[in-house]
């Protein structure tokens, strides 16, 4: 009963998965139908409660800037576009379906005075769309400036805001926010100060409110209350200043996981604490006023997800819509004909001719076309070839075996080989002997001299 007086929806929970690293940023549109989540895996995932079923899958995935973590997402007042801020120096604008509409220009890093550059020169830290005017957005950067942009002109900003510093130099602006009416801008600066500028005719970079040592470490987030009277801030120093709901981090060697803590605004006392993840820190959280559902992002360098807390009796639409839409169970009688795939490029008529380089590489792999010599056999032979120790061919093997094939003409004396046939020629002369029968009736053979023998 004590919980219900604050209408905190805690009875049910779903998890939007898909990211491979920690989910660093989250935003829900004003109607509560579409959710955007950004991650350190460099991607933005888009979820639609009206189109999702119980599998809770995203309908689109974007990679706004290759190799840069997603740091901030913000819907326009009419929710027809959204702003995406990454670790690069250029913010991007997308339409409601995730199609790129434009990218803001990058400034010249060699110009020393930031007021003279056309855009940010270092990585962005935060960005937010004007709550009322759909043409204006706000960005903050590590280059030490805040800038106002017109979404119809991606080439140059409308105004550059340089925070007040105790000493000259460049101190990063770690976060920024509009108030609910769009009449004030708050910025958290790297020196621990919080500075607020009121938008009025002829206003400049001098802050209207300057809180010098608001925090002792980097400020990770600032938010205005709905009535504009209270500014909420959170920092790495572990302190909370006027906060309703915040996520906690997992401490090294600690026993507790990531939690959501709810504070009473008037008493500034802890009202409720909810464990979200036993091993992951809560990075971003949001309490949607229309849906009365709480969103909390968690994860590490291996996976990330968005937890949604709701109560069927207190919450409306949102997660309730897609959870009720369970996918149909397959029946044993289901049948679906396999599609016939017609690929015209597989036919020889349409097939592209291979390039010369590819054709040359293919011929080099062909032993016949490349005239590649046969390598010696290392094991038992086949196809008329034997192992390399006995010669690569069967003939060489038989010769090496010692006399299985004898080449007599290489070992015999030619004279002796002819004299073998002398008796047969004397008995039956056929060719040369009859021609010399009258002049040389008795055949004479040259006797070898002693010199020849030597």
PDB file of C-alpha atoms in Angstrom, residues 178-352:
ATOM      1  CA  UNK A 178      16.661  21.988 -21.800  1.00  0.00           C
ATOM      2  CA  UNK A 179      14.071  22.944 -19.229  1.00  0.00           C
ATOM      3  CA  UNK A 180      10.497  21.804 -19.908  1.00  0.00           C
ATOM      4  CA  UNK A 181       9.500  25.064 -21.609  1.00  0.00           C
ATOM      5  CA  UNK A 182      12.713  25.463 -23.638  1.00  0.00           C
ATOM      6  CA  UNK A 183      13.531  28.795 -21.979  1.00  0.00           C
ATOM      7  CA  UNK A 184      16.705  27.699 -20.157  1.00  0.00           C
ATOM      8  CA  UNK A 185      19.759  25.567 -20.869  1.00  0.00           C
ATOM      9  CA  UNK A 186      21.767  23.702 -18.224  1.00  0.00           C
ATOM     10  CA  UNK A 187      25.262  22.376 -18.716  1.00  0.00           C
ATOM     11  CA  UNK A 188      27.474  20.190 -16.548  1.00  0.00           C
ATOM     12  CA  UNK A 189      31.131  21.216 -16.955  1.00  0.00           C
ATOM     13  CA  UNK A 190      34.228  19.097 -16.389  1.00  0.00           C
ATOM     14  CA  UNK A 191      35.421  21.343 -13.545  1.00  0.00           C
ATOM     15  CA  UNK A 192      32.428  20.213 -11.420  1.00  0.00           C
ATOM     16  CA  UNK A 193      30.320  23.338 -12.010  1.00  0.00           C
ATOM     17  CA  UNK A 194      26.705  23.517 -13.171  1.00  0.00           C
ATOM     18  CA  UNK A 195      25.803  26.522 -15.300  1.00  0.00           C
ATOM     19  CA  UNK A 196      22.375  27.692 -16.499  1.00  0.00           C
ATOM     20  CA  UNK A 197      21.651  30.138 -19.340  1.00  0.00           C
ATOM     21  CA  UNK A 198      18.265  31.801 -19.859  1.00  0.00           C
ATOM     22  CA  UNK A 199      17.263  32.343 -23.486  1.00  0.00           C
ATOM     23  CA  UNK A 200      16.440  36.021 -23.945  1.00  0.00           C
ATOM     24  CA  UNK A 201      17.142  38.728 -26.540  1.00  0.00           C
ATOM     25  CA  UNK A 202      20.850  39.480 -26.848  1.00  0.00           C
ATOM     26  CA  UNK A 203      21.940  36.701 -24.484  1.00  0.00           C
ATOM     27  CA  UNK A 204      25.521  35.460 -24.674  1.00  0.00           C
ATOM     28  CA  UNK A 205      27.842  32.951 -23.070  1.00  0.00           C
ATOM     29  CA  UNK A 206      27.728  34.447 -19.572  1.00  0.00           C
ATOM     30  CA  UNK A 207      25.657  32.065 -17.382  1.00  0.00           C
ATOM     31  CA  UNK A 208      22.666  33.394 -15.411  1.00  0.00           C
ATOM     32  CA  UNK A 209      23.205  30.800 -12.682  1.00  0.00           C
ATOM     33  CA  UNK A 210      26.675  29.515 -11.826  1.00  0.00           C
ATOM     34  CA  UNK A 211      27.133  26.820  -9.158  1.00  0.00           C
ATOM     35  CA  UNK A 212      30.893  26.596  -8.733  1.00  0.00           C
ATOM     36  CA  UNK A 213      31.592  23.277  -7.023  1.00  0.00           C
ATOM     37  CA  UNK A 214      28.332  21.427  -7.529  1.00  0.00           C
ATOM     38  CA  UNK A 215      30.162  18.103  -7.728  1.00  0.00           C
ATOM     39  CA  UNK A 216      33.695  16.952  -7.082  1.00  0.00           C
ATOM     40  CA  UNK A 217      33.864  14.772 -10.213  1.00  0.00           C
ATOM     41  CA  UNK A 218      32.460  14.635 -13.762  1.00  0.00           C
ATOM     42  CA  UNK A 219      28.729  15.341 -13.970  1.00  0.00           C
ATOM     43  CA  UNK A 220      27.010  12.518 -15.852  1.00  0.00           C
ATOM     44  CA  UNK A 221      23.495  13.919 -16.155  1.00  0.00           C
ATOM     45  CA  UNK A 222      21.289  16.972 -15.529  1.00  0.00           C
ATOM     46  CA  UNK A 223      17.474  17.135 -15.812  1.00  0.00           C
ATOM     47  CA  UNK A 224      14.897  19.808 -15.078  1.00  0.00           C
ATOM     48  CA  UNK A 225      11.750  18.917 -13.143  1.00  0.00           C
ATOM     49  CA  UNK A 226       8.427  19.148 -14.961  1.00  0.00           C
ATOM     50  CA  UNK A 227       7.569  22.421 -13.169  1.00  0.00           C
ATOM     51  CA  UNK A 228      11.008  23.896 -13.943  1.00  0.00           C
ATOM     52  CA  UNK A 229      11.762  24.687 -10.294  1.00  0.00           C
ATOM     53  CA  UNK A 230      14.284  21.935  -9.572  1.00  0.00           C
ATOM     54  CA  UNK A 231      17.383  20.855 -11.481  1.00  0.00           C
ATOM     55  CA  UNK A 232      18.449  17.250 -10.976  1.00  0.00           C
ATOM     56  CA  UNK A 233      22.100  16.293 -11.281  1.00  0.00           C
ATOM     57  CA  UNK A 234      24.179  13.165 -10.904  1.00  0.00           C
ATOM     58  CA  UNK A 235      27.951  12.703 -10.826  1.00  0.00           C
ATOM     59  CA  UNK A 236      30.775  10.195 -10.626  1.00  0.00           C
ATOM     60  CA  UNK A 237      31.425  11.483  -7.109  1.00  0.00           C
ATOM     61  CA  UNK A 238      28.563   9.252  -5.908  1.00  0.00           C
ATOM     62  CA  UNK A 239      26.251  12.066  -4.841  1.00  0.00           C
ATOM     63  CA  UNK A 240      22.722  12.887  -5.965  1.00  0.00           C
ATOM     64  CA  UNK A 241      21.348  16.422  -6.016  1.00  0.00           C
ATOM     65  CA  UNK A 242      17.529  16.727  -5.897  1.00  0.00           C
ATOM     66  CA  UNK A 243      16.839  13.441  -7.685  1.00  0.00           C
ATOM     67  CA  UNK A 244      13.655  11.388  -8.029  1.00  0.00           C
ATOM     68  CA  UNK A 245      14.941   8.207  -9.621  1.00  0.00           C
ATOM     69  CA  UNK A 246      18.487   7.083 -10.298  1.00  0.00           C
ATOM     70  CA  UNK A 247      20.352   3.955 -11.269  1.00  0.00           C
ATOM     71  CA  UNK A 248      23.292   2.618  -9.273  1.00  0.00           C
ATOM     72  CA  UNK A 249      26.531   1.047 -10.441  1.00  0.00           C
ATOM     73  CA  UNK A 250      28.043  -2.285  -9.484  1.00  0.00           C
ATOM     74  CA  UNK A 251      30.984  -1.669  -7.162  1.00  0.00           C
ATOM     75  CA  UNK A 252      34.194  -3.660  -7.415  1.00  0.00           C
ATOM     76  CA  UNK A 253      34.181  -6.512  -4.861  1.00  0.00           C
ATOM     77  CA  UNK A 254      30.663  -5.384  -3.866  1.00  0.00           C
ATOM     78  CA  UNK A 255      27.776  -7.670  -2.971  1.00  0.00           C
ATOM     79  CA  UNK A 256      24.930  -5.727  -4.612  1.00  0.00           C
ATOM     80  CA  UNK A 257      24.118  -5.415  -8.307  1.00  0.00           C
ATOM     81  CA  UNK A 258      22.666  -2.547 -10.339  1.00  0.00           C
ATOM     82  CA  UNK A 259      19.584  -1.021  -8.697  1.00  0.00           C
ATOM     83  CA  UNK A 260      16.965   1.659  -9.211  1.00  0.00           C
ATOM     84  CA  UNK A 261      16.480   4.028  -6.241  1.00  0.00           C
ATOM     85  CA  UNK A 262      13.325   6.145  -5.833  1.00  0.00           C
ATOM     86  CA  UNK A 263      13.393   9.331  -3.723  1.00  0.00           C
ATOM     87  CA  UNK A 264      10.584  11.480  -2.374  1.00  0.00           C
ATOM     88  CA  UNK A 265      11.010  14.960  -3.843  1.00  0.00           C
ATOM     89  CA  UNK A 266       9.774  16.843  -0.787  1.00  0.00           C
ATOM     90  CA  UNK A 267      11.537  14.845   1.931  1.00  0.00           C
ATOM     91  CA  UNK A 268      14.513  13.737  -0.231  1.00  0.00           C
ATOM     92  CA  UNK A 269      14.253  10.339   1.432  1.00  0.00           C
ATOM     93  CA  UNK A 270      14.705   6.914  -0.144  1.00  0.00           C
ATOM     94  CA  UNK A 271      11.233   5.541  -0.864  1.00  0.00           C
ATOM     95  CA  UNK A 272      12.016   2.328  -2.735  1.00  0.00           C
ATOM     96  CA  UNK A 273      14.958   0.380  -4.086  1.00  0.00           C
ATOM     97  CA  UNK A 274      14.628  -2.237  -6.829  1.00  0.00           C
ATOM     98  CA  UNK A 275      17.305  -4.689  -7.969  1.00  0.00           C
ATOM     99  CA  UNK A 276      17.549  -4.659 -11.762  1.00  0.00           C
ATOM    100  CA  UNK A 277      20.605  -6.814 -12.478  1.00  0.00           C
ATOM    101  CA  UNK A 278      22.820  -8.885 -10.142  1.00  0.00           C
ATOM    102  CA  UNK A 279      25.980  -8.278 -12.175  1.00  0.00           C
ATOM    103  CA  UNK A 280      25.474  -5.182 -14.390  1.00  0.00           C
ATOM    104  CA  UNK A 281      25.284  -1.470 -13.582  1.00  0.00           C
ATOM    105  CA  UNK A 282      22.207   0.613 -14.442  1.00  0.00           C
ATOM    106  CA  UNK A 283      23.464   3.168 -16.980  1.00  0.00           C
ATOM    107  CA  UNK A 284      20.347   5.136 -17.937  1.00  0.00           C
ATOM    108  CA  UNK A 285      16.811   5.214 -16.593  1.00  0.00           C
ATOM    109  CA  UNK A 286      13.552   6.924 -17.533  1.00  0.00           C
ATOM    110  CA  UNK A 287      10.050   7.030 -16.057  1.00  0.00           C
ATOM    111  CA  UNK A 288       7.553   7.634 -18.841  1.00  0.00           C
ATOM    112  CA  UNK A 289       4.653   9.784 -17.609  1.00  0.00           C
ATOM    113  CA  UNK A 290       1.981   8.530 -20.018  1.00  0.00           C
ATOM    114  CA  UNK A 291       2.816   4.836 -19.903  1.00  0.00           C
ATOM    115  CA  UNK A 292       3.753   4.848 -16.199  1.00  0.00           C
ATOM    116  CA  UNK A 293       6.522   2.398 -17.064  1.00  0.00           C
ATOM    117  CA  UNK A 294      10.148   2.525 -15.984  1.00  0.00           C
ATOM    118  CA  UNK A 295      12.998   1.910 -18.419  1.00  0.00           C
ATOM    119  CA  UNK A 296      16.518   0.979 -17.249  1.00  0.00           C
ATOM    120  CA  UNK A 297      19.505   0.069 -19.436  1.00  0.00           C
ATOM    121  CA  UNK A 298      22.223  -2.354 -18.293  1.00  0.00           C
ATOM    122  CA  UNK A 299      25.107  -4.381 -19.743  1.00  0.00           C
ATOM    123  CA  UNK A 300      28.848  -4.772 -20.077  1.00  0.00           C
ATOM    124  CA  UNK A 301      31.347  -5.212 -22.921  1.00  0.00           C
ATOM    125  CA  UNK A 302      29.751  -8.515 -23.964  1.00  0.00           C
ATOM    126  CA  UNK A 303      25.992  -7.874 -23.889  1.00  0.00           C
ATOM    127  CA  UNK A 304      23.388  -5.231 -23.089  1.00  0.00           C
ATOM    128  CA  UNK A 305      19.655  -4.889 -22.644  1.00  0.00           C
ATOM    129  CA  UNK A 306      16.828  -2.576 -21.621  1.00  0.00           C
ATOM    130  CA  UNK A 307      14.654  -3.605 -18.661  1.00  0.00           C
ATOM    131  CA  UNK A 308      11.077  -2.313 -18.614  1.00  0.00           C
ATOM    132  CA  UNK A 309       9.178  -2.378 -15.311  1.00  0.00           C
ATOM    133  CA  UNK A 310       5.384  -2.129 -15.456  1.00  0.00           C
ATOM    134  CA  UNK A 311       2.240  -3.017 -13.552  1.00  0.00           C
ATOM    135  CA  UNK A 312      -0.854  -4.300 -15.404  1.00  0.00           C
ATOM    136  CA  UNK A 313      -3.121  -2.352 -13.039  1.00  0.00           C
ATOM    137  CA  UNK A 314      -1.137   0.929 -13.016  1.00  0.00           C
ATOM    138  CA  UNK A 315       0.559   1.025 -16.452  1.00  0.00           C
ATOM    139  CA  UNK A 316      -0.946   1.691 -19.861  1.00  0.00           C
ATOM    140  CA  UNK A 317      -0.061   0.486 -23.368  1.00  0.00           C
ATOM    141  CA  UNK A 318       3.697   0.173 -24.032  1.00  0.00           C
ATOM    142  CA  UNK A 319       5.001  -3.182 -22.812  1.00  0.00           C
ATOM    143  CA  UNK A 320       1.454  -4.389 -22.098  1.00  0.00           C
ATOM    144  CA  UNK A 321       0.645  -4.280 -25.818  1.00  0.00           C
ATOM    145  CA  UNK A 322       3.497  -6.463 -27.070  1.00  0.00           C
ATOM    146  CA  UNK A 323       3.488  -8.917 -24.142  1.00  0.00           C
ATOM    147  CA  UNK A 324      -0.141  -9.750 -24.832  1.00  0.00           C
ATOM    148  CA  UNK A 325       0.690 -10.368 -28.495  1.00  0.00           C
ATOM    149  CA  UNK A 326       2.279 -13.812 -28.139  1.00  0.00           C
ATOM    150  CA  UNK A 327       3.466 -15.476 -31.379  1.00  0.00           C
ATOM    151  CA  UNK A 328       1.285 -18.289 -32.756  1.00  0.00           C
ATOM    152  CA  UNK A 329       2.398 -21.790 -31.877  1.00  0.00           C
ATOM    153  CA  UNK A 330       3.243 -24.004 -34.850  1.00  0.00           C
ATOM    154  CA  UNK A 331       0.998 -26.977 -35.582  1.00  0.00           C
ATOM    155  CA  UNK A 332       2.112 -30.382 -36.871  1.00  0.00           C
ATOM    156  CA  UNK A 333      -0.296 -29.890 -39.774  1.00  0.00           C
ATOM    157  CA  UNK A 334       1.319 -26.642 -40.925  1.00  0.00           C
ATOM    158  CA  UNK A 335       2.660 -26.727 -44.478  1.00  0.00           C
ATOM    159  CA  UNK A 336       4.518 -24.146 -46.474  1.00  0.00           C
ATOM    160  CA  UNK A 337       5.708 -24.709 -50.034  1.00  0.00           C
ATOM    161  CA  UNK A 338       9.401 -24.161 -50.573  1.00  0.00           C
ATOM    162  CA  UNK A 339       9.951 -21.132 -52.803  1.00  0.00           C
ATOM    163  CA  UNK A 340      11.517 -21.667 -56.229  1.00  0.00           C
ATOM    164  CA  UNK A 341      14.487 -19.367 -56.612  1.00  0.00           C
ATOM    165  CA  UNK A 342      15.184 -18.180 -60.142  1.00  0.00           C
ATOM    166  CA  UNK A 343      18.686 -16.852 -60.477  1.00  0.00           C
ATOM    167  CA  UNK A 344      19.340 -15.703 -64.058  1.00  0.00           C
ATOM    168  CA  UNK A 345      23.001 -14.989 -63.399  1.00  0.00           C
ATOM    169  CA  UNK A 346      23.633 -18.701 -62.845  1.00  0.00           C
ATOM    170  CA  UNK A 347      22.938 -19.361 -66.549  1.00  0.00           C
ATOM    171  CA  UNK A 348      25.963 -19.270 -68.909  1.00  0.00           C
ATOM    172  CA  UNK A 349      24.245 -16.645 -71.058  1.00  0.00           C
ATOM    173  CA  UNK A 350      24.139 -14.081 -68.221  1.00  0.00           C
ATOM    174  CA  UNK A 351      27.240 -15.082 -66.365  1.00  0.00           C
ATOM    175  CA  UNK A 352      29.961 -12.458 -66.220  1.00  0.00           C
TER     176      UNK A 352
END
